[in-house]
Short mmCIF file of C-alpha atoms in Angstrom, two decimals:
data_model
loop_
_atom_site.label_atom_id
_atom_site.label_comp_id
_atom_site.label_asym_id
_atom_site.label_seq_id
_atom_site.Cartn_x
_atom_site.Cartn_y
_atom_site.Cartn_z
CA UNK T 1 110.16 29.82 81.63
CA UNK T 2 113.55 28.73 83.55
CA UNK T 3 111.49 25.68 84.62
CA UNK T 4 110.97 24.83 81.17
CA UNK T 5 114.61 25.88 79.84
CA UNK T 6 115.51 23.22 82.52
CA UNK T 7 113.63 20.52 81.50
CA UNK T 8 115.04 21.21 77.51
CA UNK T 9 118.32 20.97 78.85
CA UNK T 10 118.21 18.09 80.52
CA UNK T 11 116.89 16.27 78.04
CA UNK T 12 119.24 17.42 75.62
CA UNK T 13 121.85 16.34 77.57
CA UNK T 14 120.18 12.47 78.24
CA UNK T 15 119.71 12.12 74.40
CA UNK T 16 123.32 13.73 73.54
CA UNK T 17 126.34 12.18 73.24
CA UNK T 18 127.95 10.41 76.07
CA UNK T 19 130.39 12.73 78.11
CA UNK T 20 134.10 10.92 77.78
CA UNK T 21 134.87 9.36 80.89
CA UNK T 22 137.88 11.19 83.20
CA UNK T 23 140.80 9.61 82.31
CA UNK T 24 141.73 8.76 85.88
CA UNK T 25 138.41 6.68 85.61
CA UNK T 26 139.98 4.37 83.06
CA UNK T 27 140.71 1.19 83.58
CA UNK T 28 143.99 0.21 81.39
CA UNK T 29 145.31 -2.54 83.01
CA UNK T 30 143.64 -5.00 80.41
CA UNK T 31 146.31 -7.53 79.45
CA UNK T 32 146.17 -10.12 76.47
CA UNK T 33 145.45 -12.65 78.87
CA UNK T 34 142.25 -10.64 80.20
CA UNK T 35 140.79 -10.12 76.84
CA UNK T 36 139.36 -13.46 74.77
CA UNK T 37 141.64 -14.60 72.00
CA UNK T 38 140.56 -17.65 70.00
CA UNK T 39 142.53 -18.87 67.36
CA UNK T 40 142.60 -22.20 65.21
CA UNK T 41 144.98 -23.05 62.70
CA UNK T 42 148.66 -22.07 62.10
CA UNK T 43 149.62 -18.93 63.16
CA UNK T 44 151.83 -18.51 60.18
CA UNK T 45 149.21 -19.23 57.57
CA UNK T 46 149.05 -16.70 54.92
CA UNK T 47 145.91 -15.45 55.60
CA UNK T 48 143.17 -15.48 58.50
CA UNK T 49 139.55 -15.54 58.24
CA UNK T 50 138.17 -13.66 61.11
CA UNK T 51 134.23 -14.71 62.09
CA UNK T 52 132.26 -12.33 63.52
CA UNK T 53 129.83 -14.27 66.13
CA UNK T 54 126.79 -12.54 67.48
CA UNK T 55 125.82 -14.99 70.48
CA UNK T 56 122.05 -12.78 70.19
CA UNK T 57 121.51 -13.68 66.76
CA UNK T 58 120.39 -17.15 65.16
CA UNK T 59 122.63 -19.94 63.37
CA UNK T 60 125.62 -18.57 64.99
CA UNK T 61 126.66 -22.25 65.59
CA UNK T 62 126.08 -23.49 61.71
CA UNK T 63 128.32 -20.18 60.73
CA UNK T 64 130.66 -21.29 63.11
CA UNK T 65 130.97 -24.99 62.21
CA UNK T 66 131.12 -24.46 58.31
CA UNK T 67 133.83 -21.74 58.81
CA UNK T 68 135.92 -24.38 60.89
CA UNK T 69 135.15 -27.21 58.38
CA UNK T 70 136.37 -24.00 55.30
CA UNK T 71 139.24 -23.68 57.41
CA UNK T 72 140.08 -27.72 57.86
CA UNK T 73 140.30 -28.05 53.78
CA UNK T 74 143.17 -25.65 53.76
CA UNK T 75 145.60 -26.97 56.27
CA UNK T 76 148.63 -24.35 56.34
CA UNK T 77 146.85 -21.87 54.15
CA UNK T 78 144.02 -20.43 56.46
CA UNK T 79 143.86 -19.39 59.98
CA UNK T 80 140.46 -18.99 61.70
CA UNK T 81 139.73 -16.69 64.79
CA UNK T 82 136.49 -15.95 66.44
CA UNK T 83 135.13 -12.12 67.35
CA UNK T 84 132.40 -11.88 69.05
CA UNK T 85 130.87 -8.99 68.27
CA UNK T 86 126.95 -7.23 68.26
CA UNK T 87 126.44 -7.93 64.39
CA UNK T 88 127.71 -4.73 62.62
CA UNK T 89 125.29 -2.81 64.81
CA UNK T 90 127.16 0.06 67.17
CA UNK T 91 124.68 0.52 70.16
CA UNK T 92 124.66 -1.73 73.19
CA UNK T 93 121.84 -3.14 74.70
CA UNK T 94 122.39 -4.04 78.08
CA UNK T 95 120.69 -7.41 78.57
CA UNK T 96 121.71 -8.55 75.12
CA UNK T 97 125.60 -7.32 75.90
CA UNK T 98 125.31 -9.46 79.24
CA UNK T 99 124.69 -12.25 76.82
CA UNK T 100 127.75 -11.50 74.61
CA UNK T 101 129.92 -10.93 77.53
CA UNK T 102 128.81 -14.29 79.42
CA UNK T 103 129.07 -16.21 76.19
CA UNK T 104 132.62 -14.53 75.89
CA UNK T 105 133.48 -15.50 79.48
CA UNK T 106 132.52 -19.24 78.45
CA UNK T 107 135.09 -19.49 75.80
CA UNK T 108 137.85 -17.32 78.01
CA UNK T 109 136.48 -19.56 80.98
CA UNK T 110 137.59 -22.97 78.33
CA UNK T 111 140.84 -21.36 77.12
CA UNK T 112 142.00 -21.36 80.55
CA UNK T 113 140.56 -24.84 81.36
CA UNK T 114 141.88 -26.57 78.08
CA UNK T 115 145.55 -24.81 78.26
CA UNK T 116 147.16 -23.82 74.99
CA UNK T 117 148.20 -27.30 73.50
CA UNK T 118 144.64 -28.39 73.94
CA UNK T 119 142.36 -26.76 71.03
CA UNK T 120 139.81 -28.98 71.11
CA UNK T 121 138.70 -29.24 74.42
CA UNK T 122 137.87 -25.64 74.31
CA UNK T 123 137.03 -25.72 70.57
CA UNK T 124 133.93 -28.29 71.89
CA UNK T 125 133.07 -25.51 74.41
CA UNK T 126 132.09 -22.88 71.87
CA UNK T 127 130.38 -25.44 69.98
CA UNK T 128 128.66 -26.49 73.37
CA UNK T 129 127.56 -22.99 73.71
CA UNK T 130 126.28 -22.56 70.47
CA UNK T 131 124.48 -25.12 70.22
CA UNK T 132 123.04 -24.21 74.08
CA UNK T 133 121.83 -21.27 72.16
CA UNK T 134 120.29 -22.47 69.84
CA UNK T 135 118.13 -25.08 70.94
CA UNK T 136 117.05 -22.41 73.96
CA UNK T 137 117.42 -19.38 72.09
CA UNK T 138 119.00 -16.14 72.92
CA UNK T 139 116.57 -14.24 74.19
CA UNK T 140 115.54 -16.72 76.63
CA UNK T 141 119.55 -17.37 77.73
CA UNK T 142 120.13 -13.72 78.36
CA UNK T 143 116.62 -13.57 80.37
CA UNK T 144 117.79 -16.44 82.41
CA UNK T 145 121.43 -14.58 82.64
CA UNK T 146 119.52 -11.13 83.86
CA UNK T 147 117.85 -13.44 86.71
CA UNK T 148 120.74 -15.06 88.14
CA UNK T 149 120.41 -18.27 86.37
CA UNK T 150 124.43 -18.36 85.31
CA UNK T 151 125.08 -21.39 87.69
CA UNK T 152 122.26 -23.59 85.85
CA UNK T 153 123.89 -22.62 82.40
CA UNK T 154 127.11 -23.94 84.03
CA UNK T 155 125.45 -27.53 84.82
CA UNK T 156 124.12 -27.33 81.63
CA UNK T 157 127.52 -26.87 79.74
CA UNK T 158 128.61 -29.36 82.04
CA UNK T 159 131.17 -27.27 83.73
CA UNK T 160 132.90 -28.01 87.05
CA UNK T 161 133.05 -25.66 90.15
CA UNK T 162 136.66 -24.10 89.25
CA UNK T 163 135.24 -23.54 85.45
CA UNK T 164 132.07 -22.53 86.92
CA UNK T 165 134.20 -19.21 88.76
CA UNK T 166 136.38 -18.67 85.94
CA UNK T 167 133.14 -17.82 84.03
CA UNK T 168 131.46 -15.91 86.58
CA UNK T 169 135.12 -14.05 87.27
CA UNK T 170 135.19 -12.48 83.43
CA UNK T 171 131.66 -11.42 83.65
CA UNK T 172 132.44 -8.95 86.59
CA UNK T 173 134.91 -7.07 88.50
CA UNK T 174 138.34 -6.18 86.55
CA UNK T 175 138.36 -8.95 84.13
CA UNK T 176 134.70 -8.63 83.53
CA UNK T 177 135.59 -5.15 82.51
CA UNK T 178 138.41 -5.58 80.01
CA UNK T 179 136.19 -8.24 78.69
CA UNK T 180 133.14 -5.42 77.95
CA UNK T 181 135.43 -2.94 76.83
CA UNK T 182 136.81 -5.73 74.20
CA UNK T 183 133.49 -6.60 73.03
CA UNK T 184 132.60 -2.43 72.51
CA UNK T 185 135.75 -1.89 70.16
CA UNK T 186 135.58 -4.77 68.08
CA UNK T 187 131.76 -3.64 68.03
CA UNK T 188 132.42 -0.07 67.11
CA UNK T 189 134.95 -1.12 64.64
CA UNK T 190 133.03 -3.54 63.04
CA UNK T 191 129.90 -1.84 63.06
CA UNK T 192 131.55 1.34 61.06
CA UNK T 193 132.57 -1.02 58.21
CA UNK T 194 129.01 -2.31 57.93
CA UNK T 195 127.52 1.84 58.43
CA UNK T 196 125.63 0.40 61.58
CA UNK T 197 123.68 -2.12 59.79
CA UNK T 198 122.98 -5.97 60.57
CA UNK T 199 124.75 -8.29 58.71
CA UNK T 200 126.47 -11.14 58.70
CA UNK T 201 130.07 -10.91 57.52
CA UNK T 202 133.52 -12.18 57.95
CA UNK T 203 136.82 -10.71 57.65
CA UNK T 204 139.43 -11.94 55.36
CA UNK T 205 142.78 -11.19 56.71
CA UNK T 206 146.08 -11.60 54.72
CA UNK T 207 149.46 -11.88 55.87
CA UNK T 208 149.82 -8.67 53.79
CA UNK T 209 147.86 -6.33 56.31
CA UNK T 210 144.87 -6.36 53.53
CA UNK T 211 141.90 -6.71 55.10
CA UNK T 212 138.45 -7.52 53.00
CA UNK T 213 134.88 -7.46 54.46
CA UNK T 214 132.76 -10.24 52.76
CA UNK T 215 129.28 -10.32 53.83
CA UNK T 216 127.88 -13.84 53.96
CA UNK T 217 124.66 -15.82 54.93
CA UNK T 218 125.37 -18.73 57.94
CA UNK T 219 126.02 -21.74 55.06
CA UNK T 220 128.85 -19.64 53.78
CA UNK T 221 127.79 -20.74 50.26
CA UNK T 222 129.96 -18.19 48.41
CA UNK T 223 132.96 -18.34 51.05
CA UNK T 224 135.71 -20.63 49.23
CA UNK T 225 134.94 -18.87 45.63
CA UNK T 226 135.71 -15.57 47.98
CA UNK T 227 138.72 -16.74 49.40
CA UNK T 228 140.51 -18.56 46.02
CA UNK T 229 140.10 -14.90 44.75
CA UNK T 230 140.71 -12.94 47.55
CA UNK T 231 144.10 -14.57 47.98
CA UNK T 232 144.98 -14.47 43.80
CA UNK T 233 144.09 -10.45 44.34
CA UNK T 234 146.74 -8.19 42.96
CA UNK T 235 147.77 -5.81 45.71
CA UNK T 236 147.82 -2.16 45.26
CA UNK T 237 148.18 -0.55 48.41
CA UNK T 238 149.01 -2.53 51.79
CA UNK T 239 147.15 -0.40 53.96
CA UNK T 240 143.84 -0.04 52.04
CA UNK T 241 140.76 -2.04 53.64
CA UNK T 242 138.67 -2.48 50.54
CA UNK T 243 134.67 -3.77 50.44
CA UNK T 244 134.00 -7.08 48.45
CA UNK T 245 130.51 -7.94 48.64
CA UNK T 246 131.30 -10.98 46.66
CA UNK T 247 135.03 -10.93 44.91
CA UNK T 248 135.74 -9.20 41.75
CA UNK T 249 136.65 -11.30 38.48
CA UNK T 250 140.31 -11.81 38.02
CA UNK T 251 140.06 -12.88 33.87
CA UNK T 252 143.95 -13.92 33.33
CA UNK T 253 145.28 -14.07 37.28
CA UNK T 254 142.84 -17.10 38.36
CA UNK T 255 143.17 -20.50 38.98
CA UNK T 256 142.40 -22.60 35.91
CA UNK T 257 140.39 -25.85 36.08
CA UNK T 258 140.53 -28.13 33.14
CA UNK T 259 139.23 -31.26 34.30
CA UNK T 260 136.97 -32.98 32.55
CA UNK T 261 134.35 -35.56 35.41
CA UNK T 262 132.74 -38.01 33.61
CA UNK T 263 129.84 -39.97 35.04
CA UNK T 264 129.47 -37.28 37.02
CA UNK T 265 126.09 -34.78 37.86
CA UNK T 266 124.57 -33.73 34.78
CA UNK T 267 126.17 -32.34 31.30
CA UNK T 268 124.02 -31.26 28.45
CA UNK T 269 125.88 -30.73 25.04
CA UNK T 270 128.94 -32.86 24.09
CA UNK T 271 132.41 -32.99 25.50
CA UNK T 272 133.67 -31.66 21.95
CA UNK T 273 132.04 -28.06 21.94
CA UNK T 274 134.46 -25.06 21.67
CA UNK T 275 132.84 -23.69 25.17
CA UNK T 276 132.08 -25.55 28.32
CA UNK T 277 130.52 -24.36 31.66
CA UNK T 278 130.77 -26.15 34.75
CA UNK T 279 129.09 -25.24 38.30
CA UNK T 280 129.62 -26.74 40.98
CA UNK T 281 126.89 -26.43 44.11
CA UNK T 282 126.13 -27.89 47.39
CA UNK T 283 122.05 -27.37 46.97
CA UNK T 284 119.38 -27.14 44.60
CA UNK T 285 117.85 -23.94 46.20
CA UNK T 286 121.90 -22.72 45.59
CA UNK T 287 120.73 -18.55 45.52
CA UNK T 288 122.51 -17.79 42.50
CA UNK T 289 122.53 -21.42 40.31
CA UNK T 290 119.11 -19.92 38.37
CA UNK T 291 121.58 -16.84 37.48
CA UNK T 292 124.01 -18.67 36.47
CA UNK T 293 122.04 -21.53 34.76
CA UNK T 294 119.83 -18.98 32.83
CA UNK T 295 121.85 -16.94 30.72
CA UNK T 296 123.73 -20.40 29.93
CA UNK T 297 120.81 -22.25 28.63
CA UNK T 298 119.43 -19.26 27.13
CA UNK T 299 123.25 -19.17 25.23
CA UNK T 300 122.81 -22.46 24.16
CA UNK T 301 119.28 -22.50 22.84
CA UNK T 302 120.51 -19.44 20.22
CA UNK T 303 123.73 -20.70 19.19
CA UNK T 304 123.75 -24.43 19.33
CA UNK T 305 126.65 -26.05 19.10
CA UNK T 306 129.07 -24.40 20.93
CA UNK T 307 128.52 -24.15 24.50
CA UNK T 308 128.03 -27.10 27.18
CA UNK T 309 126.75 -26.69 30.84
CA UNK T 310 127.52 -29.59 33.69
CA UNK T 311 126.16 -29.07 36.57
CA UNK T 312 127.93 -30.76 39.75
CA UNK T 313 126.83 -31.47 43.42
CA UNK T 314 129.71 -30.78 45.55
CA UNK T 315 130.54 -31.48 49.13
CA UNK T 316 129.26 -34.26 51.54
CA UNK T 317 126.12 -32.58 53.24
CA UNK T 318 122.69 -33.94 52.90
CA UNK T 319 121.07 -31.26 50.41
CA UNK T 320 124.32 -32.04 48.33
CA UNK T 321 123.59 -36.05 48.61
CA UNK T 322 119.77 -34.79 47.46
CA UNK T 323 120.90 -32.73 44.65
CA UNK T 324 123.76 -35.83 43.80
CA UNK T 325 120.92 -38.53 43.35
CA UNK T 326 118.73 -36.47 41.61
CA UNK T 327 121.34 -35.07 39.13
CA UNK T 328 121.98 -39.16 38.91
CA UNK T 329 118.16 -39.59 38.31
CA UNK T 330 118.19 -36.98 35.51
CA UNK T 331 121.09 -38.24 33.57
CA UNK T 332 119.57 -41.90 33.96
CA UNK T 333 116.19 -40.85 32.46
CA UNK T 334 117.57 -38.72 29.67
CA UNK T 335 116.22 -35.71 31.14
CA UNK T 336 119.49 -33.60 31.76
CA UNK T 337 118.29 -30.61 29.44
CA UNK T 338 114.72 -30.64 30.99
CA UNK T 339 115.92 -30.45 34.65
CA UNK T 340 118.82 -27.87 33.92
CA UNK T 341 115.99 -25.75 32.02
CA UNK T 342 113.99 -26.54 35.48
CA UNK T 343 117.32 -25.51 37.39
CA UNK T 344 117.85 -22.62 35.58
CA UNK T 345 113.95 -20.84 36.23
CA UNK T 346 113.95 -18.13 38.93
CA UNK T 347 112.82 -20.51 42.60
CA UNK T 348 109.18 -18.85 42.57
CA UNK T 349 108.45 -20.19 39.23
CA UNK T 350 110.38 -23.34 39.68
CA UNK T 351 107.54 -24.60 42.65
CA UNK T 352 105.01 -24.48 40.04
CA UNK T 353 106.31 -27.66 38.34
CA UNK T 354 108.00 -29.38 41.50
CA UNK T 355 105.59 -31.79 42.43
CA UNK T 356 105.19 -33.32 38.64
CA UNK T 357 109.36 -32.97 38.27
CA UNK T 358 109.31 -34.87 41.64
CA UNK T 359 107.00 -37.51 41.09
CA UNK T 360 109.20 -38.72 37.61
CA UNK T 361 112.85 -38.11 39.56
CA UNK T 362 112.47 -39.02 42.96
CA UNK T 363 111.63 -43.12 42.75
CA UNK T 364 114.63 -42.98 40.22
CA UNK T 365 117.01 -41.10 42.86
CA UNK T 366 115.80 -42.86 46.25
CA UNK T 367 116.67 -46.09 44.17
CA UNK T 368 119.73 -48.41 44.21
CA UNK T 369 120.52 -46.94 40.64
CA UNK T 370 121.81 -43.56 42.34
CA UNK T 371 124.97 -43.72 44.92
CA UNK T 372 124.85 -40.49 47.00
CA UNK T 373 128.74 -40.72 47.35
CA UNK T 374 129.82 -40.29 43.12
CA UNK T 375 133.58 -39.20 43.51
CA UNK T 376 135.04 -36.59 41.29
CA UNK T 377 137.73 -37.97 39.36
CA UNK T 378 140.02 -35.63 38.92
CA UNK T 379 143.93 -36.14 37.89
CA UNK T 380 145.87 -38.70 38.79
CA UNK T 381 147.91 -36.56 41.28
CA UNK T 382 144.72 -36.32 43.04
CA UNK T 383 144.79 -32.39 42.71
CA UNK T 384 142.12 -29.75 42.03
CA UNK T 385 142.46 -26.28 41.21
CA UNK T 386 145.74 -24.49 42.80
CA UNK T 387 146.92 -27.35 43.32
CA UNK T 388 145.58 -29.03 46.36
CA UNK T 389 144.94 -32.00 47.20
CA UNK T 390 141.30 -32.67 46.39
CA UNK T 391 138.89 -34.50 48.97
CA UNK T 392 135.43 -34.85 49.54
CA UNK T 393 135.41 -31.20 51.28
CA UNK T 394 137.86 -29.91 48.48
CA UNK T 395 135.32 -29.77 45.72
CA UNK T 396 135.54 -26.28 43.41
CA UNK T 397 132.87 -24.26 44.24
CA UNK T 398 131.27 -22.09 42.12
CA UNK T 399 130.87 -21.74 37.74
CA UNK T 400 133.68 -22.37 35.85
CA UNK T 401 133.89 -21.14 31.91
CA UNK T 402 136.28 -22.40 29.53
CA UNK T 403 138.63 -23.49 33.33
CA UNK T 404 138.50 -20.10 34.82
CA UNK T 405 136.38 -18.98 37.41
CA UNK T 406 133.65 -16.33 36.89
CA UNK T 407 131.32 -14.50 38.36
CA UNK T 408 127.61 -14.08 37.90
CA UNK T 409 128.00 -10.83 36.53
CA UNK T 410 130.54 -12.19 34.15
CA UNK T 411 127.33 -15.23 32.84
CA UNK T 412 125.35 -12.26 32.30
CA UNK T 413 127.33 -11.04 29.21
CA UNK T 414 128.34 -14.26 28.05
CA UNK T 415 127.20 -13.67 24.65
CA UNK T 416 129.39 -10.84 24.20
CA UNK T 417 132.13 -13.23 25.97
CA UNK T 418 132.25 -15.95 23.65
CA UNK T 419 131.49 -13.98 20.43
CA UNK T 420 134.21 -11.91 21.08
CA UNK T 421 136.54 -14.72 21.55
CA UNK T 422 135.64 -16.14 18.19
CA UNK T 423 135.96 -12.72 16.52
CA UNK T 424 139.36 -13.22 14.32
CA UNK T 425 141.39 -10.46 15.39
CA UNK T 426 142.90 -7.66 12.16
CA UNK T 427 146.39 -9.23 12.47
CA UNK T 428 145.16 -13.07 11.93
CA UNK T 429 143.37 -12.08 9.23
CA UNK T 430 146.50 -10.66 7.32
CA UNK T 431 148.66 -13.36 8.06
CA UNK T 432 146.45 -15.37 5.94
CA UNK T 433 148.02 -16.38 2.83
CA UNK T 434 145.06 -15.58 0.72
CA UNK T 435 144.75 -12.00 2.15
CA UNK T 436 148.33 -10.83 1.79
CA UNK T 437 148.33 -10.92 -1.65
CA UNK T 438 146.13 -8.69 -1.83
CA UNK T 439 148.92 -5.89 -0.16
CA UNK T 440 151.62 -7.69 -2.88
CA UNK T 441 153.11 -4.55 -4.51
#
């Protein structure tokens, strides 16, 4: 029976909580320039958006690239740093935290190469990495990392002998440690925000002290409409790190946008209705244009007359040119309420009818008739919503009613919306000549 008490013990103590380390054990002569920093943008910028990289995870480099090019659009306004960090998820894997902790070395490894007034040198080196990544994968990095193989990563990367030690110095020894011990709180603290699940998020970060926690998928579809209302958010309490899955509607506070683009995607209804919708998207398969197109179409089809939906490709990538010449090819044919109606139908139903849609709009949009650059033209200042400049990359993202921004949510109810806003109010009625005679005493 001791024997046995013994082995109970024992085990209870290997699948217990760690013991905390003596403190004459720990190490705390970390300084800033032993820990990884990485920073782009002006430092004074009114807010920052931190991105949380997980080196052992996929697409890391697209989520990285489309938060720089986020970041470029708003010169001044937005500051962009880089955490590397395991995901949201709190436990540490040792071969996969080798990974992290090389990839982090990489970057520290550039810093110092590149010096402080040189960005982009070591802005290329996390791309480099990324993209090394990527085309290998991570697993098969971090099982060439637990074999020795750091030195033909470095020839890889292209890195020269000194560069090649820098690397191999924060992966080990002193420096190596501060370097772990920085990826394990950013970790932990991350990973409580997200309860210890897997996600993908980023970190908006305003001057303020606010801190929001938007989780995101690697195109960062949803990221600007976050960020226009994230920084229009009315403060309540400075300290308080709030959760925004996706931005809350801000009714009177937002930015208006009361353009009209001509020649420009596809509009069903006239310019002249008392309602109009536009949304703006960078893709056909756009996750939330059927719920937004839906409920609009729907409105339409039962009160006529009063509503009209434009849809607009925004952005310069190549599923926006695809989505640009096809909008093009609709509004040649005459078919702009038949492929919005297609548009708005849930993705599952809408491959049912692809391949006869395709075969009558494709010819059409590969054809001279169809430029895959159509500008927006907005006001002669050149300025879109906020007031910024507008640019290729400064297209408004998201669905617009009436020139405020709203959510999906907000679509959802849009009967109740716009019959409310027609309802004439108890006062207007009075103030009608006809109706106050009727209190004449």
């Amino acid at each position: 029976m001791p024997a046995l008490t013994s082995v109970l013990l024992a085990s209870a103590l290997a699948l217990g909580p760690r013991a905390e380390a003596d403190p004459s054990e720990r190490d705390t002569s970390c300084a800033a320039a032993d820990e990884l920093f990485v920073g782009f943008g002006d430092a004074a910028s009114p807010a920052a958006l931190e991105v949380y990289i997980d080196p052992m995870r996929t697409r890391q480099l697209e989520l990285w690239l489309e938060a720089r090019r986020i970041a470029g659009e708003r010169p001044g306004e937005l500051r962009i740093e880089l955490i590397v960090s395991r995901g949201g998820v709190a436990e540490d894997v040792p071969a996969a935290d080798a990974l992290r902790q090389w990839f982090m070395a990489v970057v520290k490894a550039a810093q110092l190469r590149a010096g402080p007034e040189q960005l982009a040198t070591a802005s290329a080196t996390i791309e480099d990495a990324l993209r090394l990544l990527e085309s290998q994968g991570p697993a098969r990095v971090a099982l060439q990392l637990q074999r020795g193989g750091a030195a033909g990563l470095a020839r890889e990367l292209g890195f020269d002998a000194d560069t090649e030690a820098a690397v191999a110095a924060h992966t080990r020894g002193a420096k190596g440690r501060c370097l772990a011990r920085q990826l394990d709180r950013d970790s932990r603290a991350l990973s409580i925000r997200t309860m210890g699940q897997q996600a993908t998020v980023v970190i908006i970060a305003k001057a303020s002290g606010e801190r929001l926690l938007q989780h995101v998928n690697p195109e960062l579809r949803e990221l600007r409409t976050q960020l226009d209302r994230a920084m229009q958010r009315t403060q309540v309490n400075p300290d308080a790190s709030d959760f925004v899955p996706f931005g809350p509607s801000l009714g009177g506070q937002s930015s208006r946008l009361d353009q009209t683009f001509p020649e420009t995607g596809v509009l069903v209804g006239g310019r002249a209705l008392p309602h109009r919708l536009l949304i703006f998207v960078e893709d056909e398969e756009h996750g939330a244009l059927s719920h937004w197109l839906e409920p609009a179409m729907r409105y339409r089809s039962d009160h006529p007359g009063e509503l009209s939906v434009q849809l607009i490709a925004a952005g310069v990538g190549s599923r926006a040119v695809r989505l640009r010449r096809r909008l093009c090819a609709a509004r040649s044919l005459g078919l702009e309420v038949e492929f919005l109606s297609h548009l708005a139908q849930r993705p599952g139903v809408r491959r049912l009818y692809e391949t006869d849609l395709d075969s009558v709009l494709q010819p059409v949009a590969d054809s001279q008739a169809c430029s895959d650059s159509e500008p927006l033209n907005m006001d002669r200042s050149g300025e879109g919503p906020d007031g910024r400049r507008s640019s290729d990359f400064g297209h408004p993202r998201g669905a617009w009613l009436d020139g405020r921004p709203i959510s999906r949510g907000d679509l959802e109810s849009l009967e109740w919306q716009l019959g409310t806003s027609q309802t004439q109010g108890l006062i207007d009625w009075l103030l009608q000549p006809t109706n106050m005679a009727v209190f004449e005493f």
